Coordinates of C-alpha atoms in Angstrom, one line a residue:
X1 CA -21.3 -77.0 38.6
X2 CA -19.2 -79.6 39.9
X3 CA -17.9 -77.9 43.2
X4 CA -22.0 -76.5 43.6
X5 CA -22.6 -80.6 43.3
X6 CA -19.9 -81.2 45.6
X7 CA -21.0 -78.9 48.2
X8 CA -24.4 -80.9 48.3
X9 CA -22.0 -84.4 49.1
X10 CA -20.9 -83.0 52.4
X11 CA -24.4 -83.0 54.3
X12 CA -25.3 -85.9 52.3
X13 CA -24.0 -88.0 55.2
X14 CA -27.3 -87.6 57.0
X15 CA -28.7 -90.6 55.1
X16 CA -26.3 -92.6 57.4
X17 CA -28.3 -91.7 60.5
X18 CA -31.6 -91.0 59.1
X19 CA -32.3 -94.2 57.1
X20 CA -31.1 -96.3 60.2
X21 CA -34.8 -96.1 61.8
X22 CA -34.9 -92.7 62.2
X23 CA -36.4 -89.7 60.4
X24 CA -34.5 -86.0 60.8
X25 CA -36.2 -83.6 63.2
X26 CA -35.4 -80.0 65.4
X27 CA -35.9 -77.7 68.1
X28 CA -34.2 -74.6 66.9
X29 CA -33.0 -71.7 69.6
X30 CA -33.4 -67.7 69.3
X31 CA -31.3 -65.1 71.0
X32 CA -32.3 -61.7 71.3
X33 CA -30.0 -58.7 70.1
X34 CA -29.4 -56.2 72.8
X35 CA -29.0 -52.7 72.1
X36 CA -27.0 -49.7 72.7
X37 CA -26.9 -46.0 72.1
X38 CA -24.8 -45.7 69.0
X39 CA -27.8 -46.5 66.9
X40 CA -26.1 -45.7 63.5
X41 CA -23.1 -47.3 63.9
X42 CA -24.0 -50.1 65.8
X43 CA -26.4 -50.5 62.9
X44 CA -23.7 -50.4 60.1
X45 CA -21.6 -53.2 62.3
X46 CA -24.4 -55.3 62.7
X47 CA -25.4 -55.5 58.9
X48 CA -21.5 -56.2 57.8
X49 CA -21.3 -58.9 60.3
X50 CA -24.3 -60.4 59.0
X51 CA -23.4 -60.1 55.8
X52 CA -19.8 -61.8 56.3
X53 CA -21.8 -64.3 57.9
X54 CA -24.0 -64.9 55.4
X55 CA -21.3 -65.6 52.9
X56 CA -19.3 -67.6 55.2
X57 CA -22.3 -69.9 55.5
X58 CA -22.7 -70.1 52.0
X59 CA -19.2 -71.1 50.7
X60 CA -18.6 -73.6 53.7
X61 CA -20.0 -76.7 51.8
X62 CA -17.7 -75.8 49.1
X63 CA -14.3 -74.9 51.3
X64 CA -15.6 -78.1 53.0
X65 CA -15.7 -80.6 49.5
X66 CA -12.4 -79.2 48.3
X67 CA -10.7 -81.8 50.9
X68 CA -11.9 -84.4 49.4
X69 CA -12.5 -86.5 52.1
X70 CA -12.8 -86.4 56.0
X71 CA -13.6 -88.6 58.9
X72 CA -16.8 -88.2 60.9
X73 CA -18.8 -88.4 63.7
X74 CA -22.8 -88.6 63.7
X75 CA -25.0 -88.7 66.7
X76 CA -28.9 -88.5 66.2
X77 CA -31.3 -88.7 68.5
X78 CA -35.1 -89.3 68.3
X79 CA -37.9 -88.5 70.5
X80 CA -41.3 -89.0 69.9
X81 CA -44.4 -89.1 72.5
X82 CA -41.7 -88.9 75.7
X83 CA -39.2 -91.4 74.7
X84 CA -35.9 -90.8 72.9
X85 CA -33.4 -93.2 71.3
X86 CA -29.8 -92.2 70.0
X87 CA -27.8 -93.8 67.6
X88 CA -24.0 -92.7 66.9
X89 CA -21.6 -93.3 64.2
X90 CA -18.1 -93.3 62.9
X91 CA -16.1 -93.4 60.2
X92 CA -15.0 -91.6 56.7
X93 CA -16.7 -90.2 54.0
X94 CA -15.6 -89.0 50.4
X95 CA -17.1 -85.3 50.1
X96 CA -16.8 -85.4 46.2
X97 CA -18.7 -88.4 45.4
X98 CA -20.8 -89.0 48.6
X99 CA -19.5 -92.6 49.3
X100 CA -19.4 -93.2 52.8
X101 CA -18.5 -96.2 55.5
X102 CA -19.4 -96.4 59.0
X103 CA -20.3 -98.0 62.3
X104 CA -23.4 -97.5 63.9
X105 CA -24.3 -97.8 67.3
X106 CA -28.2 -98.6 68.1
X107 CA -29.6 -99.4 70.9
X108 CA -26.2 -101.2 72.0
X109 CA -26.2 -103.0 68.4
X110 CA -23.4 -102.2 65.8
X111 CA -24.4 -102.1 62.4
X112 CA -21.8 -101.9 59.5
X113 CA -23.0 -99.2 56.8
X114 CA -21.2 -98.5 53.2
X115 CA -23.0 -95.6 50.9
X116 CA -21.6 -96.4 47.5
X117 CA -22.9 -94.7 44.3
X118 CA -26.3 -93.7 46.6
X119 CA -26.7 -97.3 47.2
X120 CA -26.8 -97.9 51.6
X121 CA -25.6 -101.0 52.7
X122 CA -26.0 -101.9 56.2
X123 CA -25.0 -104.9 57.8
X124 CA -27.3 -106.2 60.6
X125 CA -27.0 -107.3 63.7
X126 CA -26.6 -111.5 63.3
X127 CA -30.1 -113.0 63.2
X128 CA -31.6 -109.7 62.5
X129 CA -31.2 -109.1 58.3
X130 CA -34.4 -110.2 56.4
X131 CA -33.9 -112.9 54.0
X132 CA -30.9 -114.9 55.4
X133 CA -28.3 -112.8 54.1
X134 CA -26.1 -110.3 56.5
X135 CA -26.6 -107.2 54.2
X136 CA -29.5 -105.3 53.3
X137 CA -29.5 -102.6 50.4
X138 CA -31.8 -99.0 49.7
X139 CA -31.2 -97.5 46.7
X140 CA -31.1 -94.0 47.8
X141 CA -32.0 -92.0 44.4
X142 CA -35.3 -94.0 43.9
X143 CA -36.7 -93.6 47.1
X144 CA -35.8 -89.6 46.6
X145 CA -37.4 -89.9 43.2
X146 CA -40.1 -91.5 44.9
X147 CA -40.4 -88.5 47.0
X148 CA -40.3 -85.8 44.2
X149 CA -37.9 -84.2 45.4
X150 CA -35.1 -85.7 42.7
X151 CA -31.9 -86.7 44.6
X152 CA -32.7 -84.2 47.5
X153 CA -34.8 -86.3 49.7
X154 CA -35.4 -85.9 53.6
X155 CA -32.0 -87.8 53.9
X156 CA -29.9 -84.6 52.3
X157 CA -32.0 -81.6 53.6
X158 CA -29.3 -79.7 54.2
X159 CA -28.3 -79.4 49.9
X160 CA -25.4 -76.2 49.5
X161 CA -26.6 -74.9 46.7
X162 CA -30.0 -74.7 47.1
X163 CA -29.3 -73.4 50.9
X164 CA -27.0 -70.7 49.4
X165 CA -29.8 -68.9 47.1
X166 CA -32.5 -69.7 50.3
X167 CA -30.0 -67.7 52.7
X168 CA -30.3 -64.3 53.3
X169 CA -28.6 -62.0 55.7
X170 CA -31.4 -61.8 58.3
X171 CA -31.0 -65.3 58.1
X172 CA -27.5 -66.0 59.7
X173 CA -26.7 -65.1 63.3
X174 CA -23.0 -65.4 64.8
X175 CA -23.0 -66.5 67.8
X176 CA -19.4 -66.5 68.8
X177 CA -16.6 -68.7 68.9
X178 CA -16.4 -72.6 70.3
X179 CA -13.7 -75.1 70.4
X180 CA -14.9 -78.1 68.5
X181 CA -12.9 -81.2 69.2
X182 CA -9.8 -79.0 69.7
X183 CA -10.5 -77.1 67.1
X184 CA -10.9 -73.3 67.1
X185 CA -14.2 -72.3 65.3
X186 CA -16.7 -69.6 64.8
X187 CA -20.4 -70.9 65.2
X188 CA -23.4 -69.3 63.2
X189 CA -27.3 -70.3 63.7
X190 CA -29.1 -70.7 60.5
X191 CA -33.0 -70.6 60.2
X192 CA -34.0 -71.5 56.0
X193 CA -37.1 -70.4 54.4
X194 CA -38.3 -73.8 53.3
X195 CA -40.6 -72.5 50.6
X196 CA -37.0 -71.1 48.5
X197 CA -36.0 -74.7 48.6
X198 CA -36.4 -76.7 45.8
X199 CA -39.9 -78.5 46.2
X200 CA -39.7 -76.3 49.3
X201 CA -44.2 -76.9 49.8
X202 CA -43.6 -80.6 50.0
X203 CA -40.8 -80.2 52.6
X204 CA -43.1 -77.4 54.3
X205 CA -45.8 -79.8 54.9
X206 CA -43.2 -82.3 56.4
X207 CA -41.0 -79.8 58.7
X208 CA -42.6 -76.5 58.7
X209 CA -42.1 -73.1 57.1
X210 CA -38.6 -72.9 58.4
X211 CA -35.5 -75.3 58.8
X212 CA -33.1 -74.6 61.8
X213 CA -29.5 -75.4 61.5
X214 CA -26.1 -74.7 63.2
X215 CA -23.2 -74.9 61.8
X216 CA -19.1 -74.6 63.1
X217 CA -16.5 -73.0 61.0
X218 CA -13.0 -73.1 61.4
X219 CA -11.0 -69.7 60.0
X220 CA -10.5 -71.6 56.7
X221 CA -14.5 -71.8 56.7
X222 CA -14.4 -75.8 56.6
X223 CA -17.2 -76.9 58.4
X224 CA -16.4 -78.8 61.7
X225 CA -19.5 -79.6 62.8
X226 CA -22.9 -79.4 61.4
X227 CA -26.4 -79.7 63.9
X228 CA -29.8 -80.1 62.3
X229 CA -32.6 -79.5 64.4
X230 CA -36.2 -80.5 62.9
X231 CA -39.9 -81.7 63.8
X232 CA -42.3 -83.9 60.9
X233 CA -45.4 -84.9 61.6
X234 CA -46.1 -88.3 62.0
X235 CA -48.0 -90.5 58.9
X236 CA -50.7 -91.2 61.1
X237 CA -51.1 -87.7 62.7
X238 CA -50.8 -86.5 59.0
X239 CA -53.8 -88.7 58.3
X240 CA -55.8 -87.5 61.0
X241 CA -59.0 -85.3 60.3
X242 CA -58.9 -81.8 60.9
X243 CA -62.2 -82.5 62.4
X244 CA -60.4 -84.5 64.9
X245 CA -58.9 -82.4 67.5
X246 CA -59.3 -85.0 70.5
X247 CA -55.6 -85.2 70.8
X248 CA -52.6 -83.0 69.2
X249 CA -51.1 -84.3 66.3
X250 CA -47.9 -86.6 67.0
X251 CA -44.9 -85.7 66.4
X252 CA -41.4 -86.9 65.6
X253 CA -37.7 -84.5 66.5
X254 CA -34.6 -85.8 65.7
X255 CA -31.3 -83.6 66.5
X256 CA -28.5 -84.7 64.0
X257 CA -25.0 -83.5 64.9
X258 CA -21.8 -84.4 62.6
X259 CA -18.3 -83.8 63.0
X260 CA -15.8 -83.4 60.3
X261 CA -12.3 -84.3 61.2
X262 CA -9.0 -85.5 59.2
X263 CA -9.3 -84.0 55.9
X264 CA -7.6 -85.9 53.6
X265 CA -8.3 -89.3 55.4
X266 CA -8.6 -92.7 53.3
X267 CA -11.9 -93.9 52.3
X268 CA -12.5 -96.9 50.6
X269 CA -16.6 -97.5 50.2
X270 CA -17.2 -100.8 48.1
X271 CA -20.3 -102.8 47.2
X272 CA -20.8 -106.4 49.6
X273 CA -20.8 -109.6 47.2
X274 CA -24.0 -109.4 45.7
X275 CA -24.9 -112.7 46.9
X276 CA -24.7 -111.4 50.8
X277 CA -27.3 -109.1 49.8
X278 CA -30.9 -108.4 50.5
X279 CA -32.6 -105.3 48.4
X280 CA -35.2 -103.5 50.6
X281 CA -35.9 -100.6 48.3
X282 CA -39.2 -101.8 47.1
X283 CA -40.1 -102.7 50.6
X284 CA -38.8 -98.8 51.5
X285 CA -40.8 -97.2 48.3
X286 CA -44.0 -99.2 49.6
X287 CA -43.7 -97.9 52.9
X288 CA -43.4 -94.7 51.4
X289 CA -46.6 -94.9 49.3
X290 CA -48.4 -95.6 52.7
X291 CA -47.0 -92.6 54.2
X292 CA -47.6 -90.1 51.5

Protein backbone atom coordinates (compact mmCIF):
# COMPACT_ATOMS: atom_id res chain seq x y z
CA UNK A 1 0.00 0.00 0.00
CA UNK A 2 2.62 2.39 0.78
CA UNK A 3 4.66 2.18 -2.58
CA UNK A 4 0.80 2.18 -4.52
CA UNK A 5 0.44 5.59 -2.27
CA UNK A 6 3.81 6.62 -3.21
CA UNK A 7 3.36 6.19 -6.84
CA UNK A 8 0.33 8.70 -6.62
CA UNK A 9 3.16 11.46 -4.91
CA UNK A 10 5.01 11.60 -8.12
CA UNK A 11 2.32 13.28 -10.43
CA UNK A 12 1.07 15.06 -7.45
CA UNK A 13 3.35 17.96 -8.51
CA UNK A 14 0.73 19.20 -10.93
CA UNK A 15 -0.87 21.12 -8.05
CA UNK A 16 2.23 23.33 -8.39
CA UNK A 17 1.23 24.59 -11.85
CA UNK A 18 -2.39 24.02 -11.77
CA UNK A 19 -3.36 25.94 -8.65
CA UNK A 20 -1.16 28.92 -9.79
CA UNK A 21 -4.22 30.37 -12.03
CA UNK A 22 -4.44 27.70 -14.21
CA UNK A 23 -6.65 24.70 -14.58
CA UNK A 24 -5.03 21.28 -16.40
CA UNK A 25 -6.16 20.72 -20.01
CA UNK A 26 -5.09 18.54 -23.55
CA UNK A 27 -4.88 18.00 -27.04
CA UNK A 28 -3.88 14.40 -27.37
CA UNK A 29 -2.21 12.99 -30.81
CA UNK A 30 -3.01 9.52 -32.73
CA UNK A 31 -0.76 7.65 -35.03
CA UNK A 32 -1.83 5.15 -37.29
CA UNK A 33 -0.26 1.51 -37.32
CA UNK A 34 0.88 0.53 -40.81
CA UNK A 35 0.75 -2.93 -41.92
CA UNK A 36 2.51 -5.63 -43.56
CA UNK A 37 2.14 -9.04 -44.99
CA UNK A 38 3.21 -11.23 -42.07
CA UNK A 39 -0.17 -10.87 -40.65
CA UNK A 40 0.35 -13.59 -37.89
CA UNK A 41 3.44 -12.73 -36.74
CA UNK A 42 3.38 -9.19 -37.00
CA UNK A 43 0.23 -9.70 -34.91
CA UNK A 44 1.91 -11.78 -32.11
CA UNK A 45 4.85 -8.79 -31.93
CA UNK A 46 2.49 -6.18 -31.79
CA UNK A 47 0.38 -7.62 -28.87
CA UNK A 48 3.87 -8.47 -26.71
CA UNK A 49 4.96 -5.01 -27.29
CA UNK A 50 1.90 -3.68 -26.11
CA UNK A 51 1.72 -5.66 -23.41
CA UNK A 52 5.51 -4.75 -22.16
CA UNK A 53 4.25 -1.49 -22.60
CA UNK A 54 1.46 -1.60 -20.67
CA UNK A 55 3.36 -2.88 -17.66
CA UNK A 56 6.06 -0.55 -18.11
CA UNK A 57 3.52 2.30 -17.80
CA UNK A 58 2.13 0.85 -14.94
CA UNK A 59 5.14 0.30 -12.59
CA UNK A 60 6.80 3.72 -13.67
CA UNK A 61 5.18 5.79 -10.69
CA UNK A 62 6.50 3.20 -8.42
CA UNK A 63 10.31 2.70 -9.95
CA UNK A 64 9.87 6.51 -9.97
CA UNK A 65 8.90 6.95 -5.86
CA UNK A 66 11.57 4.46 -4.88
CA UNK A 67 14.17 7.59 -5.33
CA UNK A 68 12.75 9.31 -2.95
CA UNK A 69 13.19 12.52 -4.25
CA UNK A 70 14.10 14.37 -7.59
CA UNK A 71 14.45 17.75 -8.99
CA UNK A 72 11.91 19.11 -11.53
CA UNK A 73 10.95 21.06 -14.21
CA UNK A 74 7.15 22.21 -14.95
CA UNK A 75 5.95 24.26 -17.85
CA UNK A 76 2.07 24.72 -18.37
CA UNK A 77 0.49 26.47 -20.68
CA UNK A 78 -3.05 27.75 -21.07
CA UNK A 79 -5.14 28.76 -23.83
CA UNK A 80 -8.53 29.70 -23.82
CA UNK A 81 -10.68 31.74 -26.65
CA UNK A 82 -7.11 32.44 -28.75
CA UNK A 83 -4.84 33.48 -26.09
CA UNK A 84 -2.30 31.48 -24.23
CA UNK A 85 -0.22 32.14 -21.06
CA UNK A 86 2.77 29.87 -19.77
CA UNK A 87 4.01 29.61 -16.47
CA UNK A 88 7.38 27.48 -15.69
CA UNK A 89 8.87 26.12 -12.61
CA UNK A 90 11.76 24.68 -10.82
CA UNK A 91 12.85 23.12 -8.10
CA UNK A 92 12.70 19.61 -5.91
CA UNK A 93 10.09 17.48 -4.79
CA UNK A 94 10.03 14.56 -2.22
CA UNK A 95 8.17 11.61 -4.24
CA UNK A 96 7.28 9.74 -0.81
CA UNK A 97 5.45 12.35 0.94
CA UNK A 98 4.55 14.90 -1.84
CA UNK A 99 6.27 17.95 -0.28
CA UNK A 100 7.49 20.12 -2.85
CA UNK A 101 9.33 23.70 -3.26
CA UNK A 102 9.60 25.78 -6.20
CA UNK A 103 9.84 28.89 -8.33
CA UNK A 104 7.37 29.95 -10.63
CA UNK A 105 7.53 32.02 -13.42
CA UNK A 106 4.20 34.06 -14.52
CA UNK A 107 3.78 36.34 -16.66
CA UNK A 108 7.50 37.62 -15.98
CA UNK A 109 6.60 37.44 -12.01
CA UNK A 110 8.32 34.83 -9.69
CA UNK A 111 6.38 33.39 -7.20
CA UNK A 112 7.95 31.24 -4.32
CA UNK A 113 5.78 27.93 -3.78
CA UNK A 114 6.30 25.16 -0.77
CA UNK A 115 3.72 22.02 -0.79
CA UNK A 116 4.00 20.77 2.74
CA UNK A 117 1.68 18.16 4.21
CA UNK A 118 -0.91 19.14 1.12
CA UNK A 119 -0.82 22.58 2.31
CA UNK A 120 0.46 25.17 -0.95
CA UNK A 121 2.16 28.13 0.05
CA UNK A 122 3.01 30.67 -2.51
CA UNK A 123 4.65 33.67 -2.06
CA UNK A 124 3.43 36.67 -4.21
CA UNK A 125 4.71 38.99 -6.11
CA UNK A 126 5.38 42.33 -3.48
CA UNK A 127 2.16 44.33 -3.35
CA UNK A 128 0.24 41.51 -4.81
CA UNK A 129 -0.73 38.92 -1.60
CA UNK A 130 -4.24 39.71 -0.18
CA UNK A 131 -4.27 40.75 3.34
CA UNK A 132 -0.83 42.45 3.86
CA UNK A 133 1.10 39.42 4.43
CA UNK A 134 3.65 37.92 1.64
CA UNK A 135 2.27 34.25 1.82
CA UNK A 136 -0.92 32.93 0.90
CA UNK A 137 -2.06 29.24 1.94
CA UNK A 138 -4.79 26.41 0.13
CA UNK A 139 -5.26 23.51 1.94
CA UNK A 140 -5.05 21.12 -0.79
CA UNK A 141 -7.08 18.00 0.77
CA UNK A 142 -10.20 20.18 1.51
CA UNK A 143 -10.69 21.68 -1.71
CA UNK A 144 -10.24 17.89 -3.13
CA UNK A 145 -12.85 16.80 -0.51
CA UNK A 146 -14.76 19.57 -1.65
CA UNK A 147 -14.66 18.18 -5.01
CA UNK A 148 -15.57 14.51 -4.10
CA UNK A 149 -13.07 13.21 -5.39
CA UNK A 150 -11.13 12.52 -1.83
CA UNK A 151 -7.39 13.55 -2.13
CA UNK A 152 -7.51 12.93 -6.00
CA UNK A 153 -8.68 16.23 -7.16
CA UNK A 154 -8.11 18.01 -10.76
CA UNK A 155 -4.57 18.96 -9.25
CA UNK A 156 -3.36 14.95 -9.20
CA UNK A 157 -5.22 13.48 -12.23
CA UNK A 158 -2.66 11.59 -13.17
CA UNK A 159 -3.02 9.04 -9.49
CA UNK A 160 -0.66 5.47 -10.30
CA UNK A 161 -2.82 3.36 -8.87
CA UNK A 162 -5.90 4.12 -10.06
CA UNK A 163 -4.22 4.61 -13.71
CA UNK A 164 -2.66 1.13 -13.37
CA UNK A 165 -6.21 -0.80 -13.05
CA UNK A 166 -7.75 1.95 -15.88
CA UNK A 167 -4.83 0.80 -18.31
CA UNK A 168 -5.23 -1.66 -20.63
CA UNK A 169 -3.02 -2.88 -23.47
CA UNK A 170 -4.90 -1.17 -26.34
CA UNK A 171 -4.34 1.59 -24.25
CA UNK A 172 -0.44 2.16 -24.49
CA UNK A 173 1.31 2.98 -27.71
CA UNK A 174 5.29 3.05 -28.01
CA UNK A 175 6.27 5.44 -29.90
CA UNK A 176 10.00 5.12 -29.93
CA UNK A 177 12.94 6.38 -28.24
CA UNK A 178 13.86 10.29 -27.37
CA UNK A 179 16.71 11.86 -25.51
CA UNK A 180 15.24 13.72 -22.66
CA UNK A 181 17.55 16.26 -21.17
CA UNK A 182 20.52 13.93 -22.09
CA UNK A 183 18.91 11.22 -21.06
CA UNK A 184 18.12 8.09 -23.11
CA UNK A 185 14.35 7.15 -22.86
CA UNK A 186 11.63 5.14 -24.42
CA UNK A 187 8.39 7.34 -24.89
CA UNK A 188 4.73 5.73 -24.72
CA UNK A 189 1.37 7.71 -25.46
CA UNK A 190 -1.33 6.87 -23.02
CA UNK A 191 -5.09 7.53 -23.62
CA UNK A 192 -7.26 6.57 -19.96
CA UNK A 193 -10.78 5.52 -19.85
CA UNK A 194 -11.97 8.20 -17.48
CA UNK A 195 -15.05 6.35 -16.39
CA UNK A 196 -12.42 3.26 -14.59
CA UNK A 197 -11.14 6.26 -12.60
CA UNK A 198 -12.22 6.71 -9.35
CA UNK A 199 -15.21 9.12 -9.50
CA UNK A 200 -14.32 8.68 -13.12
CA UNK A 201 -18.38 10.52 -14.18
CA UNK A 202 -17.41 13.61 -12.31
CA UNK A 203 -14.00 13.84 -14.04
CA UNK A 204 -15.93 12.88 -17.43
CA UNK A 205 -18.07 15.76 -17.19
CA UNK A 206 -14.97 18.04 -16.60
CA UNK A 207 -12.42 16.54 -19.33
CA UNK A 208 -14.24 14.06 -21.38
CA UNK A 209 -14.49 10.25 -21.74
CA UNK A 210 -10.80 9.92 -22.13
CA UNK A 211 -7.51 11.49 -20.56
CA UNK A 212 -4.42 11.74 -22.91
CA UNK A 213 -0.98 11.43 -21.43
CA UNK A 214 2.70 10.90 -22.52
CA UNK A 215 4.97 9.73 -20.58
CA UNK A 216 9.24 9.12 -20.96
CA UNK A 217 10.96 6.23 -19.52
CA UNK A 218 14.46 5.71 -19.03
CA UNK A 219 15.65 1.63 -19.20
CA UNK A 220 15.28 1.57 -15.40
CA UNK A 221 11.44 2.65 -16.14
CA UNK A 222 11.85 6.05 -13.98
CA UNK A 223 9.89 8.38 -15.45
CA UNK A 224 11.78 11.41 -16.98
CA UNK A 225 9.22 13.36 -18.13
CA UNK A 226 5.54 13.30 -17.86
CA UNK A 227 3.00 15.55 -20.54
CA UNK A 228 -0.64 15.93 -19.70
CA UNK A 229 -2.77 17.01 -22.43
CA UNK A 230 -6.54 18.00 -21.36
CA UNK A 231 -9.61 20.26 -22.37
CA UNK A 232 -12.56 21.34 -19.28
CA UNK A 233 -15.24 23.23 -20.06
CA UNK A 234 -15.49 26.45 -18.71
CA UNK A 235 -18.08 27.25 -15.50
CA UNK A 236 -19.93 29.56 -17.46
CA UNK A 237 -20.13 27.38 -20.73
CA UNK A 238 -21.06 24.58 -18.22
CA UNK A 239 -23.90 26.78 -17.10
CA UNK A 240 -25.07 27.45 -20.46
CA UNK A 241 -28.55 26.01 -21.64
CA UNK A 242 -28.54 23.30 -23.96
CA UNK A 243 -31.19 25.39 -25.57
CA UNK A 244 -28.49 27.85 -26.19
CA UNK A 245 -26.48 26.93 -29.08
CA UNK A 246 -25.76 30.71 -30.28
CA UNK A 247 -22.10 30.14 -29.70
CA UNK A 248 -19.97 26.90 -28.85
CA UNK A 249 -19.27 26.25 -25.44
CA UNK A 250 -15.87 27.79 -24.17
CA UNK A 251 -13.23 26.08 -23.48
CA UNK A 252 -10.04 25.95 -21.42
CA UNK A 253 -6.51 23.44 -22.56
CA UNK A 254 -3.70 23.44 -20.64
CA UNK A 255 -0.47 21.21 -21.64
CA UNK A 256 1.47 20.27 -18.47
CA UNK A 257 4.99 18.92 -19.11
CA UNK A 258 7.44 17.88 -15.97
CA UNK A 259 10.75 16.71 -15.92
CA UNK A 260 12.35 14.58 -13.30
CA UNK A 261 15.98 14.96 -12.84
CA UNK A 262 18.66 14.30 -9.87
CA UNK A 263 17.17 11.49 -8.02
CA UNK A 264 18.28 11.63 -4.69
CA UNK A 265 18.46 15.47 -4.57
CA UNK A 266 17.79 17.45 -1.13
CA UNK A 267 14.47 18.79 -0.37
CA UNK A 268 13.69 20.64 2.43
CA UNK A 269 9.65 21.90 2.23
CA UNK A 270 8.74 23.84 5.51
CA UNK A 271 5.69 25.77 6.61
CA UNK A 272 6.31 30.12 6.39
CA UNK A 273 5.85 31.65 10.07
CA UNK A 274 2.35 31.54 10.48
CA UNK A 275 2.07 35.12 11.09
CA UNK A 276 3.34 35.86 7.20
CA UNK A 277 0.42 33.95 6.22
CA UNK A 278 -2.83 34.57 4.53
CA UNK A 279 -5.39 31.34 4.26
CA UNK A 280 -7.29 31.40 1.01
CA UNK A 281 -8.90 28.02 1.20
CA UNK A 282 -12.34 29.22 2.07
CA UNK A 283 -12.03 31.84 -0.53
CA UNK A 284 -10.84 28.66 -3.00
CA UNK A 285 -13.89 26.22 -1.66
CA UNK A 286 -16.31 29.29 -2.32
CA UNK A 287 -15.13 29.74 -5.68
CA UNK A 288 -15.58 26.17 -6.09
CA UNK A 289 -19.23 26.09 -4.91
CA UNK A 290 -19.93 28.74 -7.69
CA UNK A 291 -18.40 26.54 -10.29
CA UNK A 292 -20.01 23.31 -9.44
Amino acid sequence: MGRAGNGRRVCALGVAGALAGTVLVGCGGDDGDSGDGAQGTSASSSAGAREQGTQAVRSAYDRTAEEDTAKVKLRVRTSAQGASQTANGQGAVDLDDGDSVMTLTVQGRQIEQRVVDQVLYQKMPKGRAPGGKPWIKIDLGKVAAQQGTGDRSMSDPAQSAAYAKAISDKDVTKKGMATVNGVETTHYRVSVDVAELPDGDTLRKQVGPTLPMDVWLDDEGRMRRQQIDMTVKSPEAAQRSSADASSAPAKVTVRTVMDFTDFGTEVEAEEPPAGQVTDMTGKALEQGERQS
